[in-house]
Short mmCIF file of C-alpha atoms in Angstrom, two decimals:
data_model
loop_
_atom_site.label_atom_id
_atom_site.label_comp_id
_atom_site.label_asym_id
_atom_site.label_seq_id
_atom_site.Cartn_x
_atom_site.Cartn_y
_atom_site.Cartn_z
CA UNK Z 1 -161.13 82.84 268.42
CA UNK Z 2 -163.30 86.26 266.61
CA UNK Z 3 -162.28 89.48 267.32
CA UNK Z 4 -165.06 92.24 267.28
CA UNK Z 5 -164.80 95.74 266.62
CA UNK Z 6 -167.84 98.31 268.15
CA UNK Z 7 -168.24 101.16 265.28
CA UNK Z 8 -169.45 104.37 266.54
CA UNK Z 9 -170.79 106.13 263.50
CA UNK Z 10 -173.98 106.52 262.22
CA UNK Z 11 -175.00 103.97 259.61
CA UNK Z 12 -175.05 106.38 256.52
CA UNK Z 13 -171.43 107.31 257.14
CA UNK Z 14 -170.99 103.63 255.68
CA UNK Z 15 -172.35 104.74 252.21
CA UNK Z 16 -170.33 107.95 252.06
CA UNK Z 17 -167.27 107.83 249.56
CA UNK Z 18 -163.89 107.40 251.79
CA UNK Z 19 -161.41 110.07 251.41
CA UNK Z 20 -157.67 110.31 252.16
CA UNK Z 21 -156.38 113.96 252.57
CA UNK Z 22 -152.73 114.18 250.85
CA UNK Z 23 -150.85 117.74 251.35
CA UNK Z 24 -149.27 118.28 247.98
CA UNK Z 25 -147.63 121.58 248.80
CA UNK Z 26 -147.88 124.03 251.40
CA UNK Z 27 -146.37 127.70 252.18
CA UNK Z 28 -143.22 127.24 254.86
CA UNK Z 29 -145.45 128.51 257.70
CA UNK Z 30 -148.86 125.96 257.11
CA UNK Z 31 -147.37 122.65 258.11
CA UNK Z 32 -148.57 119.89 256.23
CA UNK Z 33 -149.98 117.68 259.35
CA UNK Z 34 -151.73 120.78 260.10
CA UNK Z 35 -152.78 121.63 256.83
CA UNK Z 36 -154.42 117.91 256.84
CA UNK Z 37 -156.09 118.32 260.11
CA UNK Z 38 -157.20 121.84 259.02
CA UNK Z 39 -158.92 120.31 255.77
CA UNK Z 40 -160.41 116.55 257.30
CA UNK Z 41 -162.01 119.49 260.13
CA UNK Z 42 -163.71 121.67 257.21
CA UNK Z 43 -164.78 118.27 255.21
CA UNK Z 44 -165.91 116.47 258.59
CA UNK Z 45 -168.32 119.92 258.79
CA UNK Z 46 -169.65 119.80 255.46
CA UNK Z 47 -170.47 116.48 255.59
CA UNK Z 48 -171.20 113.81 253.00
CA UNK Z 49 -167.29 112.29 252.76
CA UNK Z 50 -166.39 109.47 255.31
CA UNK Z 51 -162.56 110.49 256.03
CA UNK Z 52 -159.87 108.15 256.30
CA UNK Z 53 -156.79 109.77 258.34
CA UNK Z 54 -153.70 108.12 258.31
CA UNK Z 55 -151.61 108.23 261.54
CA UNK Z 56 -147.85 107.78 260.63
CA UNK Z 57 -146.55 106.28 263.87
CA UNK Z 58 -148.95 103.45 263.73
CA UNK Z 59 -147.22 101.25 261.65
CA UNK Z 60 -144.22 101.61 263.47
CA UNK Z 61 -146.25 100.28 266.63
CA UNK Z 62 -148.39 97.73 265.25
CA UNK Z 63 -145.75 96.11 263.37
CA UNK Z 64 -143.68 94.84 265.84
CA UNK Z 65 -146.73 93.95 268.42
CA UNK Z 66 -148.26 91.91 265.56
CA UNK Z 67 -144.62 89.92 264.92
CA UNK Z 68 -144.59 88.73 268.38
CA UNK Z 69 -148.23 87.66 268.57
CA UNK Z 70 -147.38 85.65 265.20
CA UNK Z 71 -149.93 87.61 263.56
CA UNK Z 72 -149.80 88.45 259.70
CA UNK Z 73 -149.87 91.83 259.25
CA UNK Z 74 -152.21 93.39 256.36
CA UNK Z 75 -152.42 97.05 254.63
CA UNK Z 76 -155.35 98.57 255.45
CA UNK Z 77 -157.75 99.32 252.68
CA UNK Z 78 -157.46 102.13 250.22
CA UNK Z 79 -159.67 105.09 250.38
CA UNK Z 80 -162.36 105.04 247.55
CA UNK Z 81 -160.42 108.64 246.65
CA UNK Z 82 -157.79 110.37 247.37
CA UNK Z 83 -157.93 114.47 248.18
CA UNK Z 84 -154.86 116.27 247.02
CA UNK Z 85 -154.56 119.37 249.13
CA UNK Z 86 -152.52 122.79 248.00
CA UNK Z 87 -152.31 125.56 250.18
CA UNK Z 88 -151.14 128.68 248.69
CA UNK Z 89 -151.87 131.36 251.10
CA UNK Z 90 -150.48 134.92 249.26
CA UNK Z 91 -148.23 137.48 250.77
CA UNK Z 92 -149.75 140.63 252.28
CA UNK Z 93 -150.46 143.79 250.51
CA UNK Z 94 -150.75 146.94 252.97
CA UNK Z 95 -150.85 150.40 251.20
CA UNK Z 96 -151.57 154.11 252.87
CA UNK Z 97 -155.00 155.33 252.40
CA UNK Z 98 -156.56 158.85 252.19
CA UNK Z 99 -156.49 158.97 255.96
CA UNK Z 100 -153.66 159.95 257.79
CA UNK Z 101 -152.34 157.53 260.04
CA UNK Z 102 -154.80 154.80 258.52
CA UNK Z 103 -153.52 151.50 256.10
CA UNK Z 104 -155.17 148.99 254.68
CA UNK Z 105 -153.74 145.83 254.76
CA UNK Z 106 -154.91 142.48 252.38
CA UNK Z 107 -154.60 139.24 252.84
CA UNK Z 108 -155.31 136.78 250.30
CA UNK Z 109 -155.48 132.98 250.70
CA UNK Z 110 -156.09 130.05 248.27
CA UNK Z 111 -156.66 126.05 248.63
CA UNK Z 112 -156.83 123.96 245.36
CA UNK Z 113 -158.25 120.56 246.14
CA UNK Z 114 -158.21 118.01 243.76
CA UNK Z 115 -160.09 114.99 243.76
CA UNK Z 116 -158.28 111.20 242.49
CA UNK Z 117 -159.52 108.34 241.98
CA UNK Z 118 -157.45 105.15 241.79
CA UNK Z 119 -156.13 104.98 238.38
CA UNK Z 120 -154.50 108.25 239.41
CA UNK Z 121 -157.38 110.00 237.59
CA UNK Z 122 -158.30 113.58 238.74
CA UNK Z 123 -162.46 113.53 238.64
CA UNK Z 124 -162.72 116.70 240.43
CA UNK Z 125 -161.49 119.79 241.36
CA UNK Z 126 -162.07 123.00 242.88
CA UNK Z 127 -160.68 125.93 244.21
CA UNK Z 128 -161.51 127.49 247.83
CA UNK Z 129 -160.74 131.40 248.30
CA UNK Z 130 -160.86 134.03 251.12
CA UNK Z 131 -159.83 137.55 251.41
CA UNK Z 132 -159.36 139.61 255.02
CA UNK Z 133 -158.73 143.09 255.09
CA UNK Z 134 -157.92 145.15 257.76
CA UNK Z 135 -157.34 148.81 258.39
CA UNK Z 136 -154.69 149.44 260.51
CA UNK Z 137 -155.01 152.51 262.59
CA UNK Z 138 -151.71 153.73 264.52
CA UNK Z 139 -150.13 150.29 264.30
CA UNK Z 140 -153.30 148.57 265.85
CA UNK Z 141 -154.27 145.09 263.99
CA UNK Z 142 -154.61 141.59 264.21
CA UNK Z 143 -151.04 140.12 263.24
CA UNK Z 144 -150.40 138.52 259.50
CA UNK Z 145 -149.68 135.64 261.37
CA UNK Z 146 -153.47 135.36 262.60
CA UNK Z 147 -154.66 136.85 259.41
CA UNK Z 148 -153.01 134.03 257.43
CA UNK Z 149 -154.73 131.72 259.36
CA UNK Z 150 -157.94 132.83 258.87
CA UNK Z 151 -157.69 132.98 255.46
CA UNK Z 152 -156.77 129.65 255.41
CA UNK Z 153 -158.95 127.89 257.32
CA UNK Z 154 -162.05 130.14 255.29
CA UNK Z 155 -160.29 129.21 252.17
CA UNK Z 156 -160.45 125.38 252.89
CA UNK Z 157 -164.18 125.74 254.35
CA UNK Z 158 -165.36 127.16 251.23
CA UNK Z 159 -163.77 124.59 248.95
CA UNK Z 160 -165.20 121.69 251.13
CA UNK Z 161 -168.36 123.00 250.93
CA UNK Z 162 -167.85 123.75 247.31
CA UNK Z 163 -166.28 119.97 246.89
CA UNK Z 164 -169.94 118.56 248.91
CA UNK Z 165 -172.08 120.44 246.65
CA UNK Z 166 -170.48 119.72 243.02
CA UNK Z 167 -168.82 116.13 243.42
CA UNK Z 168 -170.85 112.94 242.83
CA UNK Z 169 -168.95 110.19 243.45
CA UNK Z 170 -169.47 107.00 240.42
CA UNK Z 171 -170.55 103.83 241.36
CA UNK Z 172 -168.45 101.27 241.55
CA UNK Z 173 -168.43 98.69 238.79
CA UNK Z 174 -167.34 95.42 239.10
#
């Protein structure tokens, strides 16, 4: 008996260093799933990393179909590195301006990634930023809610494309 698997990725993506995104820390409002999906979504679009996600329920599935097939059950391979994500999106500053009725408000958002390899090594780092600011006039804005997200998700763009740009992964030595 063979079992065959169909791949549907281009053929490059097979010489692209693997990466496993890890959520370190978070603020109380960016869960960390979505924090994860947030980040492999900016890496996936700046290109170069072949990501590895990890879905938690799987092993809780497999495990038991693989038992009553009589089938040993291995890990799957590790990642060539692992990406350790921190989120630290900053609280809102809003202040009165000059004009009446007018306030500016600032959001500030930043996403530390740090690239380890496995000796536990960090080989890379970098830091992603990303600053909205909105007058309010009367009340009328976009809520810090939505503002926080943007932030976000621009913070964790720029890094990836930051990470794409500066990392070279080593070769492996044997």
């Amino acid at each position: 008996q063979s079992l065959s698997r169909y791949v549907a990725q281009p053929l490059d993506a097979l010489t692209r260093p693997s990466l496993l995104v890890v959520v370190a820390d978070t603020a109380p409002d960016v869960p960390p799933g979505y924090a994860a999906a947030i980040m492999e979504e900016a890496l996936a679009a700046a290109g170069g990393f072949a990501l590895m996600p990890i879905n938690p329920a799987a092993s809780a599935i497999r495990a038991p179909q693989l038992t009553a097939a009589g089938v040993e059950s291995r890990p799957p391979a590790l990642p060539d590195y692992f990406l350790r994500l921190t989120v630290a999106p900053l609280e809102p500053l809003q202040a009165p301006t000059n004009v009446p009725s007018v306030e500016r408000r600032v959001q500030d958002a930043r996403v530390f990634l740090e690239v380890i390899d496995h000796d536990g090594r960090v080989v890379f780092a970098v830091e992603g930023k990303d600053q909205q600011i909105d007058e309010i006039t009367d009340g009328m804005a976009p809520s810090t809610a939505q503002r926080r997200d943007v932030a976000v998700r621009n913070a964790m763009r720029q890094a990836a494309q930051v990470l794409k740009a500066g990392f070279t992964p080593s070769r492996v030595r044997l």
